[in-house]
Amino acid sequence: MAADVMTTPASVSRRLPLAIFLAASLMLGGAAASVWLKPTKMMADGKPPVVLHTVVPESFGDWRVDPSIIPVLPDPTVQNKLDALYCETLNRAYINPNGQRIMLSLAYGRNQNSESTAAHRPEFCYVSQGFTIKGFGKEHVALPAHSLNVVRLEAQADRRIEPITYWVTLNEEASTPGLDRKLQQLRYGLQGFIVDGMLMRISSLTDLATSSGGKPDYRLHDQFIADLEKAMTPGFRPRFFGS
């Protein structure tokens, strides 16, 4: 039987400096890499500033601002988070000649590299107001120059039923929350960029008495989205709707 290999105190003492050196090298290398890879270039600095209340028109096509309706707003706790994450927010309601109303809620931030910006997503914003959320998945809205990926939801509180369509943007790319957005954030971050972007939410109202209990008709949402994109200044259009 082979003899047991014994580790003497002397051999241990010879290995310790090497182990300490390797550990220190890994720590220093990790720290250096984190500094080197940390995004530092603010993409928004190279573009015209986004001032939502002036960039988004108050009237376009058949739509006009309706001051009688107030979109669902976050509770104070969530609002404090939004104020720290986003530099611009806008909440408006629009009405057309047929009396149909659309509520528009936007949140723009110069730094969208973090997942903490999810605080304004309807799944969290509406639930904090006492709504229950029903999901209908992701769909495509056909625009003249491209297809826009969106999320469809429905929020309900008592007799108020609110179909919702929303999407997010990074730089001039539109997407939906999930793997695609995370990959975009990673790509920009590895290039050293702090990317700007926004969350865009479209919603309408359906009374419980008129609801069929099935999936809402989102054609009014799609028409509003197309009308707003058409009315937007071309230089800002991709930052709201992608390209």
Tab-separated table of C-alpha atoms in Angstrom:
chain	number	residue	atom	x	y	z
A	1	MET	CA	0.000	0.000	0.000
A	2	ALA	CA	1.361	3.406	-0.929
A	3	ALA	CA	2.543	5.557	1.916
A	4	ASP	CA	0.360	8.507	2.922
A	5	VAL	CA	1.621	11.850	1.709
A	6	MET	CA	2.204	14.059	4.716
A	7	THR	CA	2.000	17.829	4.548
A	8	THR	CA	4.602	19.406	6.747
A	9	PRO	CA	4.277	22.873	8.310
A	10	ALA	CA	7.192	23.985	6.130
A	11	SER	CA	5.426	23.038	2.890
A	12	VAL	CA	2.246	24.759	4.057
A	13	SER	CA	4.158	27.914	4.855
A	14	ARG	CA	5.689	27.905	1.361
A	15	ARG	CA	2.244	27.663	-0.258
A	16	LEU	CA	0.600	30.426	1.769
A	17	PRO	CA	2.411	33.363	0.126
A	18	LEU	CA	1.503	32.008	-3.325
A	19	ALA	CA	-2.167	31.599	-2.359
A	20	ILE	CA	-2.277	35.070	-0.870
A	21	PHE	CA	-0.646	36.490	-3.998
A	22	LEU	CA	-3.163	34.754	-6.286
A	23	ALA	CA	-6.122	35.876	-4.171
A	24	ALA	CA	-4.861	39.440	-4.104
A	25	SER	CA	-4.282	39.393	-7.862
A	26	LEU	CA	-7.840	38.193	-8.495
A	27	MET	CA	-9.277	40.865	-6.220
A	28	LEU	CA	-7.245	43.636	-7.812
A	29	GLY	CA	-8.023	42.350	-11.299
A	30	GLY	CA	-11.733	42.232	-10.526
A	31	ALA	CA	-11.670	45.752	-9.132
A	32	ALA	CA	-9.776	47.041	-12.160
A	33	ALA	CA	-12.154	45.280	-14.545
A	34	SER	CA	-15.200	46.730	-12.789
A	35	VAL	CA	-13.771	50.232	-13.142
A	36	TRP	CA	-12.747	49.630	-16.751
A	37	LEU	CA	-16.134	48.165	-17.705
A	38	LYS	CA	-18.213	50.715	-15.784
A	39	PRO	CA	-20.218	52.802	-18.280
A	40	THR	CA	-19.215	56.468	-18.227
A	41	LYS	CA	-20.526	57.994	-21.490
A	42	MET	CA	-23.987	59.538	-21.094
A	43	MET	CA	-25.689	59.037	-24.463
A	44	ALA	CA	-28.298	61.702	-23.715
A	45	ASP	CA	-25.577	64.369	-23.678
A	46	GLY	CA	-25.139	63.980	-27.428
A	47	LYS	CA	-28.836	64.402	-28.252
A	48	PRO	CA	-31.436	67.177	-27.923
A	49	PRO	CA	-32.933	67.189	-24.405
A	50	VAL	CA	-36.318	65.531	-23.944
A	51	VAL	CA	-38.905	67.909	-22.451
A	52	LEU	CA	-42.033	65.789	-22.571
A	53	HIS	CA	-44.689	68.478	-22.169
A	54	THR	CA	-43.336	70.318	-25.213
A	55	VAL	CA	-42.215	67.380	-27.371
A	56	VAL	CA	-45.540	65.516	-27.030
A	57	PRO	CA	-48.272	67.551	-28.794
A	58	GLU	CA	-51.465	68.456	-26.950
A	59	SER	CA	-53.493	67.989	-30.130
A	60	PHE	CA	-52.888	65.876	-33.224
A	61	GLY	CA	-55.110	64.190	-35.769
A	62	ASP	CA	-58.545	63.804	-34.164
A	63	TRP	CA	-57.136	63.880	-30.633
A	64	ARG	CA	-57.245	66.715	-28.123
A	65	VAL	CA	-56.190	66.884	-24.464
A	66	ASP	CA	-59.098	66.156	-22.111
A	67	PRO	CA	-58.425	67.738	-18.702
A	68	SER	CA	-61.429	66.026	-17.109
A	69	ILE	CA	-59.693	62.631	-16.897
A	70	ILE	CA	-56.615	61.943	-14.782
A	71	PRO	CA	-54.560	58.811	-15.558
A	72	VAL	CA	-53.709	56.412	-12.741
A	73	LEU	CA	-50.727	57.816	-10.841
A	74	PRO	CA	-48.300	55.986	-8.522
A	75	ASP	CA	-48.684	56.104	-4.758
A	76	PRO	CA	-46.248	58.416	-2.888
A	77	THR	CA	-43.770	55.619	-2.146
A	78	VAL	CA	-43.504	54.577	-5.796
A	79	GLN	CA	-43.502	58.237	-6.877
A	80	ASN	CA	-40.412	58.903	-4.766
A	81	LYS	CA	-38.640	56.072	-6.585
A	82	LEU	CA	-39.741	57.448	-9.935
A	83	ASP	CA	-38.425	60.903	-9.093
A	84	ALA	CA	-35.021	59.334	-8.435
A	85	LEU	CA	-35.047	57.201	-11.595
A	86	TYR	CA	-36.665	59.460	-14.176
A	87	CYS	CA	-35.988	63.098	-14.984
A	88	GLU	CA	-39.242	63.644	-16.919
A	89	THR	CA	-42.781	62.266	-16.537
A	90	LEU	CA	-45.991	63.181	-18.348
A	91	ASN	CA	-49.597	62.112	-17.728
A	92	ARG	CA	-52.378	63.225	-20.070
A	93	ALA	CA	-55.788	62.124	-21.284
A	94	TYR	CA	-56.912	62.666	-24.883
A	95	ILE	CA	-60.378	62.565	-26.443
A	96	ASN	CA	-61.529	62.243	-30.066
A	97	PRO	CA	-64.747	63.538	-31.704
A	98	ASN	CA	-66.493	60.237	-30.938
A	99	GLY	CA	-65.983	60.756	-27.212
A	100	GLN	CA	-63.400	57.955	-27.010
A	101	ARG	CA	-60.627	58.603	-24.516
A	102	ILE	CA	-57.011	57.477	-24.305
A	103	MET	CA	-54.743	58.046	-21.320
A	104	LEU	CA	-51.043	58.531	-21.997
A	105	SER	CA	-48.354	58.128	-19.332
A	106	LEU	CA	-44.656	58.621	-20.112
A	107	ALA	CA	-41.519	58.415	-17.990
A	108	TYR	CA	-38.154	59.413	-19.462
A	109	GLY	CA	-34.780	58.825	-17.804
A	110	ARG	CA	-31.234	59.681	-18.820
A	111	ASN	CA	-29.911	56.502	-17.140
A	112	GLN	CA	-31.748	53.321	-18.116
A	113	ASN	CA	-28.908	50.851	-17.494
A	114	SER	CA	-30.482	49.585	-14.274
A	115	GLU	CA	-33.341	47.122	-13.757
A	116	SER	CA	-34.613	49.420	-10.986
A	117	THR	CA	-36.412	51.405	-13.698
A	118	ALA	CA	-39.044	48.638	-13.671
A	119	ALA	CA	-40.748	50.548	-10.821
A	120	HIS	CA	-42.971	52.414	-13.300
A	121	ARG	CA	-44.180	49.359	-15.198
A	122	PRO	CA	-47.988	48.950	-15.029
A	123	GLU	CA	-47.632	45.546	-13.351
A	124	PHE	CA	-46.289	47.383	-10.305
A	125	CYS	CA	-47.814	50.858	-10.642
A	126	TYR	CA	-51.435	49.670	-10.902
A	127	VAL	CA	-51.148	46.970	-8.255
A	128	SER	CA	-49.891	49.588	-5.798
A	129	GLN	CA	-53.191	51.446	-6.406
A	130	GLY	CA	-55.329	48.420	-5.605
A	131	PHE	CA	-55.895	47.124	-9.141
A	132	THR	CA	-55.701	43.502	-10.176
A	133	ILE	CA	-53.798	42.786	-13.398
A	134	LYS	CA	-54.655	40.357	-16.174
A	135	GLY	CA	-52.008	39.716	-18.801
A	136	PHE	CA	-52.551	39.074	-22.508
A	137	GLY	CA	-48.916	38.762	-23.574
A	138	LYS	CA	-46.904	40.561	-26.246
A	139	GLU	CA	-48.150	41.723	-29.623
A	140	HIS	CA	-47.064	43.825	-32.600
A	141	VAL	CA	-48.442	47.210	-33.618
A	142	ALA	CA	-47.936	47.966	-37.319
A	143	LEU	CA	-46.524	51.447	-37.922
A	144	PRO	CA	-45.728	52.947	-41.347
A	145	ALA	CA	-41.961	52.350	-41.135
A	146	HIS	CA	-41.683	49.413	-38.726
A	147	SER	CA	-43.428	47.071	-36.312
A	148	LEU	CA	-43.623	48.020	-32.616
A	149	ASN	CA	-43.498	45.269	-29.977
A	150	VAL	CA	-45.875	45.980	-27.082
A	151	VAL	CA	-47.274	44.363	-23.928
A	152	ARG	CA	-51.056	44.052	-23.509
A	153	LEU	CA	-52.613	44.050	-20.039
A	154	GLU	CA	-55.933	44.742	-18.348
A	155	ALA	CA	-56.274	46.377	-14.915
A	156	GLN	CA	-59.467	46.216	-12.855
A	157	ALA	CA	-60.622	47.900	-9.647
A	158	ASP	CA	-64.314	47.558	-8.739
A	159	ARG	CA	-66.279	48.545	-11.878
A	160	ARG	CA	-63.324	50.244	-13.574
A	161	ILE	CA	-61.646	48.149	-16.244
A	162	GLU	CA	-58.607	49.622	-17.971
A	163	PRO	CA	-57.015	47.929	-21.002
A	164	ILE	CA	-53.305	48.829	-21.184
A	165	THR	CA	-50.671	48.810	-23.910
A	166	TYR	CA	-47.075	49.654	-23.082
A	167	TRP	CA	-43.477	49.372	-24.256
A	168	VAL	CA	-40.038	50.649	-23.316
A	169	THR	CA	-37.219	52.253	-25.268
A	170	LEU	CA	-33.450	52.367	-24.951
A	171	ASN	CA	-31.742	55.041	-27.023
A	172	GLU	CA	-33.717	54.724	-30.279
A	173	GLU	CA	-34.716	51.066	-29.902
A	174	ALA	CA	-38.153	49.973	-28.720
A	175	SER	CA	-38.639	46.688	-26.887
A	176	THR	CA	-40.611	44.980	-24.148
A	177	PRO	CA	-39.336	44.091	-20.658
A	178	GLY	CA	-37.520	40.795	-20.493
A	179	LEU	CA	-34.502	39.186	-22.110
A	180	ASP	CA	-34.365	41.536	-25.113
A	181	ARG	CA	-34.196	44.635	-22.917
A	182	LYS	CA	-31.587	43.081	-20.614
A	183	LEU	CA	-29.421	42.178	-23.596
A	184	GLN	CA	-29.728	45.741	-24.917
A	185	GLN	CA	-28.721	47.139	-21.507
A	186	LEU	CA	-25.744	44.772	-21.384
A	187	ARG	CA	-24.658	45.665	-24.915
A	188	TYR	CA	-24.681	49.385	-24.221
A	189	GLY	CA	-22.997	48.922	-20.851
A	190	LEU	CA	-20.145	46.862	-22.317
A	191	GLN	CA	-19.570	49.636	-24.845
A	192	GLY	CA	-19.228	52.107	-21.971
A	193	PHE	CA	-22.542	53.878	-22.585
A	194	ILE	CA	-25.122	55.050	-20.044
A	195	VAL	CA	-28.207	54.856	-22.227
A	196	ASP	CA	-31.364	56.957	-21.976
A	197	GLY	CA	-34.887	55.753	-22.633
A	198	MET	CA	-38.473	55.789	-21.521
A	199	LEU	CA	-41.557	53.810	-20.671
A	200	MET	CA	-44.684	54.575	-22.703
A	201	ARG	CA	-48.126	53.528	-21.480
A	202	ILE	CA	-51.422	53.800	-23.374
A	203	SER	CA	-54.706	52.940	-21.664
A	204	SER	CA	-58.459	53.380	-22.015
A	205	LEU	CA	-61.568	52.761	-19.897
A	206	THR	CA	-64.201	50.043	-20.191
A	207	ASP	CA	-67.129	49.833	-17.817
A	208	LEU	CA	-67.834	46.459	-16.234
A	209	ALA	CA	-71.352	46.526	-17.658
A	210	THR	CA	-70.050	46.683	-21.239
A	211	SER	CA	-67.092	44.330	-20.823
A	212	SER	CA	-67.408	40.978	-22.565
A	213	GLY	CA	-65.091	39.329	-20.077
A	214	GLY	CA	-62.695	38.364	-22.858
A	215	LYS	CA	-59.706	40.083	-24.347
A	216	PRO	CA	-60.261	43.839	-24.901
A	217	ASP	CA	-60.347	45.386	-28.356
A	218	TYR	CA	-57.029	47.229	-28.671
A	219	ARG	CA	-57.675	48.780	-32.085
A	220	LEU	CA	-58.266	52.213	-30.527
A	221	HIS	CA	-54.877	51.961	-28.814
A	222	ASP	CA	-53.201	51.055	-32.086
A	223	GLN	CA	-54.831	53.994	-33.884
A	224	PHE	CA	-53.740	56.410	-31.155
A	225	ILE	CA	-50.174	55.100	-31.279
A	226	ALA	CA	-50.030	55.498	-35.060
A	227	ASP	CA	-51.512	59.017	-34.895
A	228	LEU	CA	-49.086	60.118	-32.178
A	229	GLU	CA	-46.060	58.729	-33.984
A	230	LYS	CA	-47.089	60.530	-37.169
A	231	ALA	CA	-47.476	63.823	-35.283
A	232	MET	CA	-44.155	63.574	-33.450
A	233	THR	CA	-41.185	65.663	-34.630
A	234	PRO	CA	-39.076	63.298	-36.800
A	235	GLY	CA	-35.927	63.930	-34.763
A	236	PHE	CA	-37.615	62.724	-31.577
A	237	ARG	CA	-39.813	59.999	-33.075
A	238	PRO	CA	-37.337	57.067	-32.719
A	239	ARG	CA	-36.744	57.893	-29.038
A	240	PHE	CA	-40.451	57.257	-28.370
A	241	PHE	CA	-41.286	54.512	-30.865
A	242	GLY	CA	-37.980	52.981	-31.934
A	243	SER	CA	-37.001	52.641	-35.557
